[in-house]
Amino acid sequence: MSDHTHRRRRARTVRRTVVTTTAVLVLAGTAAVTLTVDSGDETTSGKAAGPSAGAAPAPPTPAMPTPSVDPAIVRESEDTGKTVNLTLDDGPDPRWTPKALQLLKQHKTRAVFCMTGPNAAAHPDLVKRIVAEGHRLCNHAVSHDTAMDKKPVAYQQKEILDAKEMIDQASGGARIWYYRAPGGAFTPQSRQFAAAHGMYNLGWNVDPGDFNQPGADTIVRAVKNQLPKGPTVLLHDGGGNRNQTIEAMEQLLPWFTEQGYAFSFPRAT
């Protein structure tokens, strides 16, 4: 065999060796990449495939309990005929709740007091007085979070049930007839939690905007104008200076009687 032929065969052998070695390395590299992704290592590929580093797990959704009362939102009266249902939110407040109670007693009127858990816990004497004078209790959650309908279901449950416990302790276990979501931020889940604990979900028909203190005369005018919508009136005995609301009640309570309205409660049957 000539030297030329021997060199050509030797060159082909070397090329085959290089190709074979390269193929092994490529396959080995591919396997390494696949193993890295599958093992969940914090590489770029691993991060794309798995959850973000440090992300908190979503809170578990609580099991939904069976309602013991109708979970629909209540606005109508228990009594038939020409009625009005007064509701007072955000108390009890030691400055304004006693004034409201005195006016209600003077005019032989009943009302629903929608109280936050912390305010009830801070003023158990007022909670007990409300019950003793024939008014009804309403759960208005813990933190008055008007965006709670955008929060997780577990958060909504805690807001309702923690407030219920605070009100129960303050009242000595008197019945909590209703639940009113702050700002009307009800959800199907929050309504079901309330109804499972015997609380009717309380809406309203008349909102005169007294929370924003527009003036007593404006509050009175708004109530009169909106009352044809329905009987349940939203007012406030807490959450700020409620002097205008008290002044408005001084005008409205005798006017209701003069106009032939009977005082009732929102339906809870």
Short mmCIF file of C-alpha atoms in Angstrom, two decimals:
data_model
loop_
_atom_site.label_atom_id
_atom_site.label_comp_id
_atom_site.label_asym_id
_atom_site.label_seq_id
_atom_site.Cartn_x
_atom_site.Cartn_y
_atom_site.Cartn_z
CA MET A 1 0.00 0.00 0.00
CA SER A 2 1.33 3.36 -0.92
CA ASP A 3 1.92 6.11 1.61
CA HIS A 4 -0.71 8.22 -0.11
CA THR A 5 -3.43 5.55 0.27
CA HIS A 6 -2.49 4.94 3.92
CA ARG A 7 -2.77 8.69 4.73
CA ARG A 8 -6.27 8.88 3.13
CA ARG A 9 -7.55 5.90 5.17
CA ARG A 10 -6.08 7.32 8.36
CA ALA A 11 -7.78 10.69 7.69
CA ARG A 12 -11.20 9.00 7.21
CA THR A 13 -10.72 7.13 10.51
CA VAL A 14 -9.93 10.36 12.37
CA ARG A 15 -13.02 12.10 10.87
CA ARG A 16 -15.28 9.23 11.96
CA THR A 17 -13.82 9.40 15.46
CA VAL A 18 -14.47 13.16 15.70
CA VAL A 19 -18.07 12.84 14.45
CA THR A 20 -18.79 10.00 16.87
CA THR A 21 -17.32 11.91 19.81
CA THR A 22 -19.29 15.06 18.92
CA ALA A 23 -22.53 13.10 18.73
CA VAL A 24 -21.92 11.63 22.18
CA LEU A 25 -21.24 15.06 23.64
CA VAL A 26 -24.40 16.52 22.07
CA LEU A 27 -26.51 13.69 23.41
CA ALA A 28 -24.90 14.00 26.80
CA GLY A 29 -25.56 17.74 26.83
CA THR A 30 -29.20 17.23 25.89
CA ALA A 31 -29.63 14.75 28.69
CA ALA A 32 -28.08 17.19 31.16
CA VAL A 33 -30.51 19.92 30.14
CA THR A 34 -33.48 17.59 30.45
CA LEU A 35 -32.36 16.42 33.87
CA THR A 36 -31.92 20.01 35.04
CA VAL A 37 -35.48 20.95 34.07
CA ASP A 38 -36.99 17.80 35.54
CA SER A 39 -35.10 18.12 38.83
CA GLY A 40 -36.46 21.65 39.48
CA ASP A 41 -33.04 23.21 39.95
CA GLU A 42 -33.11 27.03 40.13
CA THR A 43 -31.78 27.50 36.60
CA THR A 44 -33.38 29.71 34.00
CA SER A 45 -35.24 26.70 32.57
CA GLY A 46 -36.29 25.55 36.02
CA LYS A 47 -37.71 28.98 36.95
CA ALA A 48 -39.78 29.13 33.78
CA ALA A 49 -41.26 25.71 34.49
CA GLY A 50 -41.94 26.16 38.24
CA PRO A 51 -43.44 28.80 40.60
CA SER A 52 -41.66 32.10 41.20
CA ALA A 53 -39.05 31.99 43.91
CA GLY A 54 -40.42 33.24 47.23
CA ALA A 55 -44.07 33.38 46.10
CA ALA A 56 -46.47 32.85 49.02
CA PRO A 57 -48.98 30.05 48.49
CA ALA A 58 -52.58 31.15 47.99
CA PRO A 59 -54.69 30.68 51.14
CA PRO A 60 -56.95 27.65 50.96
CA THR A 61 -60.58 28.29 50.12
CA PRO A 62 -62.76 27.32 53.09
CA ALA A 63 -65.44 24.72 52.69
CA MET A 64 -68.76 26.44 52.12
CA PRO A 65 -71.24 25.77 54.95
CA THR A 66 -74.92 25.05 54.51
CA PRO A 67 -77.08 28.18 55.09
CA SER A 68 -79.59 27.97 57.93
CA VAL A 69 -81.50 31.02 56.63
CA ASP A 70 -82.14 32.42 53.18
CA PRO A 71 -78.85 33.96 51.89
CA ALA A 72 -80.63 36.48 49.65
CA ILE A 73 -80.11 40.19 50.40
CA VAL A 74 -83.03 41.53 52.45
CA ARG A 75 -84.53 44.99 51.90
CA GLU A 76 -88.26 44.59 52.47
CA SER A 77 -90.10 44.91 55.80
CA GLU A 78 -91.38 42.16 58.02
CA ASP A 79 -94.69 43.99 58.36
CA THR A 80 -97.09 44.77 55.57
CA GLY A 81 -98.45 48.17 54.70
CA LYS A 82 -96.68 51.53 54.78
CA THR A 83 -93.48 50.88 56.72
CA VAL A 84 -89.98 52.18 57.28
CA ASN A 85 -86.93 50.23 58.55
CA LEU A 86 -84.24 52.36 60.18
CA THR A 87 -80.67 51.05 60.18
CA LEU A 88 -77.64 52.71 61.80
CA ASP A 89 -74.11 51.73 60.79
CA ASP A 90 -70.53 51.80 62.07
CA GLY A 91 -71.13 52.13 65.82
CA PRO A 92 -71.63 51.78 68.58
CA ASP A 93 -70.08 55.16 69.38
CA PRO A 94 -70.20 56.63 72.90
CA ARG A 95 -70.89 60.13 71.51
CA TRP A 96 -73.66 59.43 69.00
CA THR A 97 -75.26 56.07 69.78
CA PRO A 98 -76.77 57.26 73.09
CA LYS A 99 -78.27 60.28 71.30
CA ALA A 100 -79.76 58.04 68.64
CA LEU A 101 -81.14 55.66 71.27
CA GLN A 102 -82.74 58.54 73.15
CA LEU A 103 -84.49 59.79 70.00
CA LEU A 104 -85.69 56.31 69.09
CA LYS A 105 -87.08 55.81 72.59
CA GLN A 106 -88.77 59.22 72.54
CA HIS A 107 -90.58 58.39 69.30
CA LYS A 108 -91.29 54.76 70.20
CA THR A 109 -89.17 53.64 67.28
CA ARG A 110 -87.08 50.55 66.63
CA ALA A 111 -83.92 50.27 64.56
CA VAL A 112 -81.18 47.89 63.46
CA PHE A 113 -77.66 48.71 64.69
CA CYS A 114 -74.99 47.45 62.28
CA MET A 115 -71.84 47.43 64.39
CA THR A 116 -68.23 46.61 63.70
CA GLY A 117 -66.65 43.96 65.88
CA PRO A 118 -64.01 46.24 67.47
CA ASN A 119 -66.57 48.95 68.33
CA ALA A 120 -68.85 46.36 69.92
CA ALA A 121 -65.94 44.98 71.94
CA ALA A 122 -64.97 48.48 73.06
CA HIS A 123 -68.50 49.44 74.18
CA PRO A 124 -70.32 46.35 75.49
CA ASP A 125 -72.53 48.56 77.68
CA LEU A 126 -74.00 50.18 74.58
CA VAL A 127 -74.46 46.82 72.84
CA LYS A 128 -76.40 45.52 75.85
CA ARG A 129 -78.46 48.72 75.98
CA ILE A 130 -79.36 48.41 72.29
CA VAL A 131 -80.67 44.90 72.91
CA ALA A 132 -82.46 45.82 76.13
CA GLU A 133 -84.34 48.65 74.41
CA GLY A 134 -85.76 46.34 71.75
CA HIS A 135 -83.48 47.04 68.80
CA ARG A 136 -81.74 44.43 66.67
CA LEU A 137 -78.05 43.68 66.18
CA CYS A 138 -76.30 43.45 62.82
CA ASN A 139 -72.76 42.25 62.08
CA HIS A 140 -70.84 44.88 60.06
CA ALA A 141 -67.54 42.93 59.86
CA VAL A 142 -64.27 43.69 61.64
CA SER A 143 -62.35 46.30 59.69
CA HIS A 144 -65.08 47.94 57.58
CA ASP A 145 -63.24 46.91 54.43
CA THR A 146 -65.40 48.14 51.55
CA ALA A 147 -63.22 46.18 49.12
CA MET A 148 -63.60 42.85 50.88
CA ASP A 149 -65.49 41.46 47.88
CA LYS A 150 -62.15 41.63 46.03
CA LYS A 151 -60.32 39.69 48.77
CA PRO A 152 -59.90 35.91 49.22
CA VAL A 153 -62.85 33.94 50.52
CA ALA A 154 -60.89 32.99 53.66
CA TYR A 155 -60.45 36.70 54.44
CA GLN A 156 -64.16 37.36 54.03
CA GLN A 157 -64.98 34.46 56.34
CA LYS A 158 -62.60 35.75 59.02
CA GLU A 159 -64.00 39.30 58.82
CA ILE A 160 -67.54 38.02 59.38
CA LEU A 161 -66.90 35.35 62.01
CA ASP A 162 -64.39 37.35 64.08
CA ALA A 163 -66.87 40.23 64.25
CA LYS A 164 -69.63 37.83 65.22
CA GLU A 165 -67.54 36.54 68.12
CA MET A 166 -66.81 40.10 69.32
CA ILE A 167 -70.47 41.09 69.17
CA ASP A 168 -71.54 37.87 70.88
CA GLN A 169 -69.18 38.54 73.76
CA ALA A 170 -70.22 42.20 74.06
CA SER A 171 -73.96 41.42 74.03
CA GLY A 172 -73.84 38.37 76.24
CA GLY A 173 -74.98 36.13 73.40
CA ALA A 174 -77.98 38.08 72.10
CA ARG A 175 -79.12 37.15 68.62
CA ILE A 176 -77.33 38.81 65.70
CA TRP A 177 -80.13 39.10 63.20
CA TYR A 178 -78.30 40.42 60.15
CA TYR A 179 -74.98 40.81 58.36
CA ARG A 180 -74.33 43.93 56.29
CA ALA A 181 -71.21 43.95 54.13
CA PRO A 182 -69.26 47.23 54.44
CA GLY A 183 -70.17 49.40 51.47
CA GLY A 184 -72.48 46.65 50.25
CA ALA A 185 -69.47 44.53 49.23
CA PHE A 186 -71.35 41.23 49.36
CA THR A 187 -70.23 38.10 47.55
CA PRO A 188 -72.10 34.81 47.15
CA GLN A 189 -69.58 33.28 49.56
CA SER A 190 -69.91 35.99 52.24
CA ARG A 191 -73.68 35.79 52.05
CA GLN A 192 -73.48 32.04 52.52
CA PHE A 193 -71.18 32.34 55.55
CA ALA A 194 -73.56 34.83 57.16
CA ALA A 195 -76.63 32.73 56.41
CA ALA A 196 -74.94 29.62 57.80
CA HIS A 197 -74.70 31.42 61.15
CA GLY A 198 -78.31 32.58 61.17
CA MET A 199 -77.66 36.11 59.89
CA TYR A 200 -79.80 37.56 57.10
CA ASN A 201 -77.90 39.65 54.57
CA LEU A 202 -79.07 43.22 54.96
CA GLY A 203 -79.18 45.71 52.11
CA TRP A 204 -80.89 49.08 51.88
CA ASN A 205 -83.19 51.11 49.63
CA VAL A 206 -82.52 54.64 50.86
CA ASP A 207 -79.02 56.12 51.19
CA PRO A 208 -79.06 59.87 51.93
CA GLY A 209 -75.25 60.08 52.05
CA ASP A 210 -75.17 61.14 55.71
CA PHE A 211 -71.76 59.50 56.06
CA ASN A 212 -70.29 62.42 54.06
CA GLN A 213 -71.97 65.05 56.26
CA PRO A 214 -73.82 67.00 53.54
CA GLY A 215 -75.96 68.87 56.09
CA ALA A 216 -79.01 67.80 58.08
CA ASP A 217 -81.50 69.36 55.66
CA THR A 218 -79.90 67.58 52.72
CA ILE A 219 -80.10 64.27 54.58
CA VAL A 220 -83.78 64.82 55.38
CA ARG A 221 -84.61 65.78 51.80
CA ALA A 222 -82.77 62.78 50.39
CA VAL A 223 -84.60 60.35 52.68
CA LYS A 224 -87.98 61.77 51.71
CA ASN A 225 -87.14 61.69 48.00
CA GLN A 226 -85.78 58.13 48.02
CA LEU A 227 -88.30 56.49 50.32
CA PRO A 228 -90.58 55.45 47.42
CA LYS A 229 -87.76 53.07 46.36
CA GLY A 230 -88.33 50.93 49.44
CA PRO A 231 -88.48 50.92 53.24
CA THR A 232 -84.93 50.31 54.48
CA VAL A 233 -83.06 53.52 55.31
CA LEU A 234 -79.27 53.64 55.74
CA LEU A 235 -77.99 56.08 58.41
CA HIS A 236 -74.89 56.18 60.62
CA ASP A 237 -74.23 56.41 64.35
CA GLY A 238 -70.47 55.86 64.03
CA GLY A 239 -67.50 56.37 61.74
CA GLY A 240 -67.11 60.09 62.42
CA ASN A 241 -69.04 63.15 63.55
CA ARG A 242 -72.72 62.17 63.34
CA ASN A 243 -74.26 65.40 64.63
CA GLN A 244 -75.94 66.02 61.25
CA THR A 245 -77.49 62.55 61.31
CA ILE A 246 -78.88 63.15 64.79
CA GLU A 247 -80.34 66.49 63.64
CA ALA A 248 -81.86 64.77 60.61
CA MET A 249 -83.40 62.07 62.81
CA GLU A 250 -84.98 64.76 64.99
CA GLN A 251 -86.85 65.93 61.88
CA LEU A 252 -87.50 62.56 60.24
CA LEU A 253 -88.88 60.53 63.14
CA PRO A 254 -91.97 62.69 63.71
CA TRP A 255 -92.39 63.14 59.95
CA PHE A 256 -92.59 59.36 59.42
CA THR A 257 -95.42 59.17 61.95
CA GLU A 258 -97.21 62.16 60.44
CA GLN A 259 -97.06 60.51 57.02
CA GLY A 260 -98.57 57.29 58.32
CA TYR A 261 -95.45 55.12 58.30
CA ALA A 262 -95.20 52.29 60.81
CA PHE A 263 -91.74 51.37 62.10
CA SER A 264 -90.72 47.83 61.26
CA PHE A 265 -87.63 45.65 60.84
CA PRO A 266 -86.14 44.20 57.66
CA ARG A 267 -87.54 40.75 56.98
CA ALA A 268 -85.83 38.03 59.00
CA THR A 269 -88.20 35.08 58.75
#
